[in-house]
Coordinates of C-alpha atoms and ligand atoms in Angstrom, one line a residue:
X1 CA -66.7 -44.7 -3.1
X2 CA -69.6 -42.7 -0.8
X3 CA -69.2 -39.7 1.7
X4 CA -70.4 -43.0 3.7
X5 CA -68.2 -45.0 3.2
X6 CA -65.3 -42.6 2.6
X7 CA -65.4 -41.3 6.4
X8 CA -65.4 -44.9 7.5
X9 CA -62.9 -45.4 5.5
X10 CA -60.8 -42.0 7.5
X11 CA -62.4 -43.2 11.1
X12 CA -60.4 -46.1 10.3
X13 CA -57.3 -45.2 9.4
X14 CA -55.6 -44.1 12.8
X15 CA -54.6 -47.5 13.2
X16 CA -52.4 -47.3 10.9
X17 CA -48.6 -49.2 11.0
X18 CA -45.5 -47.1 11.8
X19 CA -43.3 -47.0 9.6
X20 CA -39.4 -49.1 10.9
X21 CA -38.3 -45.1 8.8
X22 CA -39.2 -43.6 12.0
X23 CA -41.5 -40.7 10.1
X24 CA -45.3 -39.8 12.9
X25 CA -47.5 -41.1 10.9
X26 CA -50.4 -38.8 13.4
X27 CA -48.3 -36.0 13.0
X28 CA -48.6 -36.0 9.0
X29 CA -51.9 -36.6 9.0
X30 CA -53.0 -33.7 11.6
X31 CA -50.5 -31.3 9.2
X32 CA -52.6 -32.6 6.1
X33 CA -55.7 -32.1 7.7
X34 CA -54.8 -28.8 9.6
X35 CA -53.8 -27.4 6.3
X36 CA -56.9 -28.4 4.1
X37 CA -58.9 -26.0 6.6
X38 CA -57.2 -23.2 4.3
X39 CA -59.7 -23.4 1.4
X40 CA -61.9 -25.3 2.9
X41 CA -66.3 -25.3 2.2
X42 CA -67.7 -22.9 5.1
X43 CA -69.1 -25.6 7.0
X44 CA -67.2 -28.8 5.6
X45 CA -65.4 -31.3 6.6
X46 CA -62.0 -32.3 5.2
X47 CA -64.2 -34.7 3.0
X48 CA -65.8 -32.0 1.4
X49 CA -61.7 -31.1 -0.1
X50 CA -60.7 -27.7 -0.5
X51 CA -60.3 -24.7 -3.3
X52 CA -57.0 -23.2 -2.3
X53 CA -56.1 -21.2 -5.7
X54 CA -52.8 -20.3 -6.3
X55 CA -52.0 -16.0 -5.2
X56 CA -55.5 -17.3 -3.2
X57 CA -55.9 -15.7 0.5
X58 CA -56.5 -19.5 1.5
X59 CA -53.3 -20.3 -0.7
X60 CA -51.6 -17.2 0.9
X61 CA -52.6 -18.9 4.7
X62 CA -52.0 -22.4 3.5
X63 CA -48.4 -20.6 2.8
X64 CA -48.2 -19.1 6.2
X65 CA -49.1 -22.2 8.1
X66 CA -45.9 -24.4 5.6
X67 CA -43.8 -21.7 6.2
X68 CA -44.2 -21.7 10.8
X69 CA -43.9 -26.1 9.9
X70 CA -40.4 -25.2 8.3
X71 CA -39.5 -22.7 11.3
X72 CA -40.4 -25.3 14.0
X73 CA -38.2 -27.2 11.6
X74 CA -35.3 -25.6 11.9
X75 CA -35.1 -24.5 7.8
X76 CA -34.7 -20.9 7.8
X77 CA -38.0 -20.5 5.3
X78 CA -37.1 -18.0 2.1
X79 CA -39.8 -17.2 -0.2
X80 CA -37.9 -16.4 -3.0
X81 CA -39.0 -14.2 -6.2
X82 CA -40.6 -16.6 -8.4
X83 CA -42.8 -17.1 -4.5
X84 CA -41.2 -20.2 -4.1
X85 CA -40.4 -21.4 -0.5
X86 CA -37.6 -22.7 0.3
X87 CA -35.9 -23.9 3.1
X88 CA -32.4 -25.7 4.3
X89 CA -30.3 -28.2 6.3
X90 CA -27.1 -28.1 6.3
X91 CA -24.4 -30.9 5.5
X92 CA -21.7 -32.5 6.6
X93 CA -19.8 -31.2 4.1
X94 CA -21.4 -27.4 2.2
X95 CA -19.5 -27.4 -0.6
X96 CA -21.9 -31.1 -2.2
X97 CA -24.4 -30.6 -4.1
X98 CA -27.9 -30.4 -2.2
X99 CA -30.5 -33.0 -2.0
X100 CA -33.8 -31.0 -3.0
X101 CA -37.5 -32.3 -2.4
X102 CA -41.0 -31.0 -2.1
X103 CA -43.8 -30.3 -3.7
X104 CA -46.8 -27.9 -4.2
X105 CA -49.5 -27.0 -2.3
X106 CA -52.3 -24.5 -4.3
X107 CA -55.1 -26.7 -5.2
X108 CA -57.6 -26.8 -8.6
X109 CA -61.4 -25.2 -7.6
X110 CA -63.5 -28.0 -5.0
X111 CA -59.9 -30.0 -5.7
X112 CA -58.4 -32.6 -3.0
X113 CA -56.3 -32.6 0.4
X114 CA -53.7 -34.4 -1.6
X115 CA -52.4 -33.6 -4.0
X116 CA -48.7 -31.6 -3.8
X117 CA -49.8 -31.7 -0.4
X118 CA -48.5 -35.2 0.1
X119 CA -45.2 -34.5 -0.9
X120 CA -45.2 -30.9 0.5
X121 CA -45.4 -31.9 4.4
X122 CA -43.9 -35.4 3.8
X123 CA -40.6 -33.5 2.9
X124 CA -41.1 -31.8 6.5
X125 CA -41.6 -34.8 8.0
X126 CA -38.6 -36.2 6.9
X127 CA -36.7 -32.8 8.4
X128 CA -38.2 -33.6 11.3
X129 CA -37.5 -37.9 11.5
X130 CA -33.5 -36.2 11.0
X131 CA -33.9 -34.2 13.4
X132 CA -35.3 -36.3 16.3
X133 CA -33.1 -38.4 15.1
X134 CA -30.0 -36.1 15.0
X135 CA -29.1 -37.2 12.3
X136 CA -26.4 -35.4 9.8
X137 CA -26.7 -36.0 6.1
X138 CA -23.3 -35.8 4.4
X139 CA -25.0 -33.2 1.5
X140 CA -27.1 -30.1 2.4
X141 CA -30.7 -30.9 2.2
X142 CA -32.8 -28.2 0.8
X143 CA -36.8 -28.8 1.1
X144 CA -39.4 -26.5 -1.5
X145 CA -43.2 -25.9 -1.4
X146 CA -43.2 -24.3 -5.1
X147 CA -45.8 -21.6 -6.8
X148 CA -48.4 -22.2 -9.3
X149 CA -47.8 -25.8 -9.4
X150 CA -51.3 -26.2 -11.0
X151 CA -51.9 -23.2 -13.5
X152 CA -55.9 -22.6 -12.6
X153 CA -54.2 -19.8 -12.3
X154 CA -53.1 -17.4 -15.2
X155 CA -54.1 -20.9 -17.6
X156 CA -49.6 -22.1 -17.4
X157 CA -48.6 -24.3 -14.4
X158 CA -45.7 -25.5 -13.2
X159 CA -44.7 -21.9 -12.6
X160 CA -42.1 -21.6 -9.2
X161 CA -40.4 -24.3 -10.4
X162 CA -40.2 -23.0 -14.2
X163 CA -39.0 -20.1 -12.9
X164 CA -36.3 -21.5 -11.0
X165 CA -35.2 -23.8 -14.3
X166 CA -35.7 -20.0 -16.2
X167 CA -38.3 -21.4 -18.6
X168 CA -40.7 -18.6 -17.8
X169 CA -42.5 -17.3 -21.0
X170 CA -41.3 -14.8 -23.0
X171 CA -44.0 -11.3 -21.3
X172 CA -45.5 -13.9 -18.8
X173 CA -45.3 -11.6 -16.5
X174 CA -47.5 -9.4 -18.2
X175 CA -50.7 -12.0 -18.0
X176 CA -53.6 -10.8 -16.5
X177 CA -55.8 -13.1 -14.9
X178 CA -59.7 -12.7 -12.9
X179 CA -58.5 -8.9 -13.4
X180 CA -55.0 -9.3 -11.7
X181 CA -51.9 -9.1 -13.6
X182 CA -48.6 -11.4 -12.4
X183 CA -46.6 -9.0 -11.5
X184 CA -48.8 -8.3 -8.8
X185 CA -50.6 -12.0 -7.7
X186 CA -46.6 -12.4 -7.0
X187 CA -46.8 -9.5 -4.5
X188 CA -49.4 -10.7 -2.9
X189 CA -47.3 -13.7 -1.4
X190 CA -44.1 -12.7 -1.3
X191 CA -42.6 -13.0 -4.7
X192 CA -40.3 -10.1 -6.6
X193 CA -41.5 -9.8 -10.2
X194 CA -39.2 -7.1 -10.6
X195 CA -35.7 -10.3 -9.5
X196 CA -38.0 -12.7 -10.9
X197 CA -34.1 -13.7 -12.9
X198 CA -33.2 -14.5 -9.0
X199 CA -35.4 -17.0 -8.8
X200 CA -32.8 -19.4 -10.8
X201 CA -31.6 -21.9 -9.2
X202 CA -28.2 -23.5 -8.9
X203 CA -27.5 -27.4 -9.7
X204 CA -28.4 -30.0 -7.6
X205 CA -27.5 -34.0 -6.4
X206 CA -31.2 -34.5 -7.2
X207 CA -35.1 -33.6 -6.7
X208 CA -37.0 -36.0 -5.5
X209 CA -40.6 -35.1 -5.1
X210 CA -43.7 -38.2 -3.4
X211 CA -47.1 -37.6 -4.6
X212 CA -50.5 -39.3 -5.1
X213 CA -50.7 -41.1 -8.2
X214 CA -53.7 -39.5 -9.2
X215 CA -54.8 -42.5 -11.2
X216 CA -55.6 -45.8 -10.0
X217 CA -52.4 -48.4 -11.4
X218 CA -51.6 -48.7 -7.9
X219 CA -54.8 -48.3 -6.3
X220 CA -55.9 -51.4 -8.5
X221 CA -52.6 -53.1 -8.0
X222 CA -52.5 -53.0 -4.9
X223 CA -48.8 -51.6 -4.7
X224 CA -48.3 -49.1 -1.8
X225 CA -45.2 -47.5 -3.8
X226 CA -45.1 -46.7 -8.0
X227 CA -42.0 -45.3 -9.0
X228 CA -42.5 -42.8 -11.8
X229 CA -40.5 -43.5 -15.8
X230 CA -41.4 -40.8 -17.1
X231 CA -44.9 -37.6 -16.7
X232 CA -46.4 -36.5 -20.1
X233 CA -45.8 -33.5 -21.9
X234 CA -49.2 -31.1 -21.9
X235 CA -50.5 -28.4 -24.1
X236 CA -53.5 -26.0 -23.5
X237 CA -54.9 -23.1 -25.3
X238 CA -56.8 -20.7 -24.8
X239 CA -59.2 -20.4 -27.0
X240 CA -61.7 -17.1 -27.9
X241 CA -64.8 -17.5 -30.2
X242 CA -66.6 -14.7 -32.2
X243 CA -70.3 -15.0 -33.0
X244 CA -72.5 -12.0 -32.5
X245 CA -74.8 -12.1 -29.8
X246 CA -78.3 -10.6 -30.6
X247 CA -81.6 -11.1 -29.6
X248 CA -82.4 -15.0 -28.7
X249 CA -86.3 -14.5 -29.7
X250 CA -86.4 -12.5 -32.7
X251 CA -83.3 -13.5 -34.4
X252 CA -84.4 -16.6 -36.9
X253 CA -81.8 -19.4 -36.5
X254 CA -80.7 -19.7 -40.1
X255 CA -79.9 -16.3 -39.5
X256 CA -77.5 -16.8 -36.3
X257 CA -74.2 -16.3 -35.1
X258 CA -74.2 -17.9 -32.2
X259 CA -70.7 -19.1 -30.6
X260 CA -71.5 -21.1 -27.9
X261 CA -72.7 -23.7 -30.7
X262 CA -69.4 -23.4 -32.5
X263 CA -68.2 -24.0 -29.1
X264 CA -69.7 -27.4 -28.1
X265 CA -69.2 -28.7 -32.0
X266 CA -65.0 -27.6 -31.2
X267 CA -65.7 -29.5 -27.3
X268 CA -66.7 -32.7 -29.4
X269 CA -64.0 -32.7 -32.2
X270 CA -61.9 -32.5 -29.0
X271 CA -63.0 -35.8 -27.4
X272 CA -63.2 -37.5 -30.9
X273 CA -59.8 -36.5 -32.5
X274 CA -57.8 -37.4 -29.2
X275 CA -60.0 -40.6 -29.4
X276 CA -59.7 -41.5 -33.3
X277 CA -56.5 -43.1 -32.9
X278 CA -55.2 -46.3 -30.1
X279 CA -52.5 -45.2 -27.0
X280 CA -53.1 -43.3 -23.7
X281 CA -53.6 -39.1 -24.7
X282 CA -55.7 -37.2 -23.6
X283 CA -57.2 -33.8 -24.6
X284 CA -59.9 -31.8 -22.3
X285 CA -62.3 -28.4 -23.0
X286 CA -62.2 -27.8 -19.2
X287 CA -62.6 -24.3 -18.5
X288 CA -65.5 -22.3 -20.8
X289 CA -66.6 -18.5 -20.1
X290 CA -69.7 -17.5 -22.3
X291 CA -70.2 -13.4 -22.2
X292 CA -73.0 -12.6 -22.4
X293 CA -74.1 -16.0 -20.8
X294 CA -77.5 -14.0 -20.3
X295 CA -81.3 -17.0 -21.5
X296 CA -82.7 -14.6 -24.0
X297 CA -78.8 -13.8 -25.6
X298 CA -77.3 -15.5 -28.2
X299 CA -74.0 -15.9 -26.9
X300 CA -71.4 -13.4 -29.1
X301 CA -68.4 -14.8 -27.4
X302 CA -67.0 -17.6 -25.8
X303 CA -63.0 -18.5 -24.1
X304 CA -62.3 -22.0 -23.3
X305 CA -58.9 -24.1 -22.7
X306 CA -58.3 -26.7 -25.1
X307 CA -55.7 -28.9 -22.8
X308 CA -53.5 -32.3 -24.5
X309 CA -51.7 -34.7 -22.9
X310 CA -49.6 -37.6 -23.8
X311 CA -45.7 -38.9 -23.2
X312 CA -44.9 -38.5 -26.7
X313 CA -44.2 -34.3 -27.6
X314 CA -44.2 -35.0 -31.5
X315 CA -48.4 -36.8 -31.0
X316 CA -49.2 -33.8 -29.3
X317 CA -48.6 -31.3 -31.1
X318 CA -50.2 -33.2 -34.2
X319 CA -52.8 -33.4 -32.6
X320 CA -52.8 -29.7 -31.6
X321 CA -52.8 -28.5 -35.4
X322 CA -55.5 -31.2 -36.4
X323 CA -57.9 -29.9 -33.3
X324 CA -57.2 -26.5 -35.0
X325 CA -58.1 -27.0 -38.6
X326 CA -61.1 -28.7 -37.0
X327 CA -62.1 -25.9 -35.0
X328 CA -61.6 -23.8 -38.5
X329 CA -63.6 -25.5 -40.4
X330 CA -66.2 -25.4 -38.1
X331 CA -65.5 -21.2 -37.6
X332 CA -66.8 -21.7 -41.2
X333 CA -69.4 -23.7 -40.7
X334 CA -71.4 -21.0 -37.5
X335 CA -69.9 -18.4 -38.9
X336 CA -68.1 -17.1 -36.6
X337 CA -64.1 -15.8 -35.6
X338 CA -62.4 -18.8 -33.8
X339 CA -58.3 -18.4 -32.2
X340 CA -56.4 -20.4 -30.5
X341 CA -54.0 -18.9 -28.3
X342 CA -51.1 -20.7 -27.0
X343 CA -51.2 -20.8 -23.7
X344 CA -48.8 -23.2 -22.0
X345 CA -46.1 -25.9 -22.6
X346 CA -44.5 -28.4 -21.1
X347 CA -42.6 -30.4 -22.0
X348 CA -42.5 -35.0 -21.3
X349 CA -39.8 -35.4 -19.0
X350 CA -38.4 -38.7 -18.0
X351 CA -36.9 -39.3 -14.7
X352 CA -33.2 -40.3 -13.6
X353 CA -33.2 -44.1 -14.6
X354 CA -30.8 -44.4 -11.2
X355 CA -32.8 -42.3 -9.2
X356 CA -35.6 -44.7 -10.0
X357 CA -33.4 -47.6 -8.4
X358 CA -32.7 -45.8 -4.8
X359 CA -35.9 -45.3 -4.9
X360 CA -37.1 -48.7 -5.5
X361 CA -33.7 -49.8 -2.3
X362 CA -36.0 -47.7 -0.4
X363 CA -38.7 -48.7 -0.4
X364 CA -37.0 -52.5 -0.5
X365 CA -35.7 -51.7 2.8
X366 CA -38.7 -50.7 4.2
X367 CA -40.1 -54.2 2.9
X368 CA -42.5 -52.4 0.9
X369 CA -43.7 -53.7 -2.9
X370 CA -43.0 -50.7 -5.7
X371 CA -43.8 -50.9 -10.2
X372 CA -42.5 -48.4 -12.1
X373 CA -45.7 -46.6 -14.7
X374 CA -45.9 -43.8 -16.4
X375 CA -47.4 -40.2 -15.0
X376 CA -50.2 -39.0 -16.9
X377 CA -50.3 -36.0 -14.1
X378 CA -47.9 -33.0 -14.5
X379 CA -45.5 -32.0 -12.5
X380 CA -43.2 -29.7 -11.1
X381 CA -40.2 -32.5 -11.4
X382 CA -41.2 -32.1 -14.9
X383 CA -39.2 -28.6 -15.0
X384 CA -36.5 -29.9 -12.7
X385 CA -35.6 -32.2 -15.5
X386 CA -34.3 -29.8 -17.6
X387 CA -31.4 -28.4 -14.9
X388 CA -30.6 -31.8 -13.2
X389 CA -31.9 -35.6 -11.9
X390 CA -35.3 -36.0 -11.1
X391 CA -37.5 -38.6 -9.6
X392 CA -40.7 -39.2 -8.3
X393 CA -42.2 -41.9 -5.6
X394 CA -46.2 -42.1 -6.0
X395 CA -48.4 -44.1 -3.6
X396 CA -52.5 -45.0 -4.6
X397 CA -54.8 -42.9 -5.0
X398 CA -58.2 -44.6 -3.8
X399 CA -60.5 -45.6 -7.2
X400 CA -57.7 -43.6 -9.1
X401 CA -59.8 -39.7 -8.1
X402 CA -58.5 -36.7 -7.9
X403 CA -59.1 -33.0 -8.5
X404 CA -62.1 -34.0 -6.7
X405 CA -63.3 -33.2 -3.1
X406 CA -63.6 -37.6 -3.1
X407 CA -59.4 -37.5 -3.6
X408 CA -58.4 -39.4 -1.2
X409 CA -55.1 -41.8 -0.3
X410 CA -55.0 -43.8 3.1
X411 CA -53.0 -42.8 5.7
X412 CA -50.6 -45.9 5.8
X413 CA -50.2 -45.2 2.4
X414 CA -48.9 -41.1 3.3
X415 CA -47.1 -42.6 5.7
X416 CA -45.5 -44.9 3.2
X417 CA -44.8 -42.4 1.0
X418 CA -43.3 -39.9 3.3
X419 CA -41.0 -43.2 4.7
X420 CA -39.5 -43.9 1.0
X421 CA -39.2 -40.0 0.3
X422 CA -36.6 -40.5 3.7
X423 CA -35.2 -43.1 3.3
X424 CA -34.6 -42.2 -0.4
X425 CA -33.0 -39.0 0.9
X426 CA -30.8 -40.7 3.0
X427 CA -28.9 -42.3 0.3
X428 CA -29.3 -40.0 -2.1
X429 CA -27.6 -37.5 0.8
X430 CA -24.4 -40.0 2.4
Ligands
HGY1 O1 -52.9 -31.3 -13.9 C1 -51.9 -31.9 -13.4 O2 -51.7 -32.5 -13.7 C2 -51.8 -31.8 -12.2 O3 -52.7 -32.1 -11.3 N1 -51.1 -30.2 -12.1
MN2 MN1 -49.9 -32.0 -8.1
MN3 MN1 -53.5 -31.8 -9.6

């Protein structure tokens, strides 16, 4: 989609059909646009996307804005020890387990304006609609904005939801990234690393998350609502390749221990091994640092990440082993040392079948077609699946693009998604 086409798509967007659930499409759109200012490239426009990586100044500013909206909606927001922003709305029966719903607002670098933001702002929108209608649900409601879902920081995502589910790795709080400890990063956003255990949360009736699909199924099939069946498992590794930095002019080719040659062969190997068999597994080398990264120095050290995903965790583990075996052969051939360190492991998670049916009922009530599908993206809902029933609602991503400034969902689809979220909450909280 060219910039011009994008702008045209956005220009006609305001004339969207309202949704019968009372969702204010215009307010949701305005808030998505306002939130995207925090992390927008200098002099950029909405179409230029956002860099609001967790714990950055832009993340802090975005969180403050979201907390303001939560306060205005009477949610009385607080920040828990893991930095999660939590709001609550009383139900008529305080003894009942709450319906919990929300998402995240941190982004990848040069990401889009909908990933996480749609679910977080739609959760607040749902509360606004209930307030305006003076509707009291039977169950209490809780809205959450999770800390560091993307895991660009510390190469381990779903941080806030894993803290809530008691899934933090041993020693995770002592990790350092970009020279900042996880502890200090948490303090920067109002968390309390010394009381991280207090972020574990109690039981809930259901966890719901509205999110853009980030893939192209719904957009291709022109279906407005996706009901997620399950979320892929994800394994990430930090890989360090040690060669020998030397003079690029005086070192004969056969005598080199070039860490970047080894890294390049490993990157190709990841792609080959993952594509060698049928299935929907994926593998990516997304981050690479070359040291000393100078034109006339043979790279002595390379640090990169390997990420593997599939709904079948045994397949992910097997691919990881095959890639590490191949890495040792590459090390021998290139006279380098290659060390894999596990950085994160997220189990695949199945959505609760009954909650999937509730989302289908809510969609039907709104006259919206829905279809069931898996999620190739990871989500905080997969942490919640460890401690209670979860389900996810997807809306189409135009051309299936995400983690890019070109990430785009139509405003009508955003409003419909928020309406399905609200109707699902109404059914579950009744
Ligand atoms: O990386 C993911 O799958 C998600 O967008 N955090
Ligand atoms: Mn997301
Ligand atoms: Mn994402």
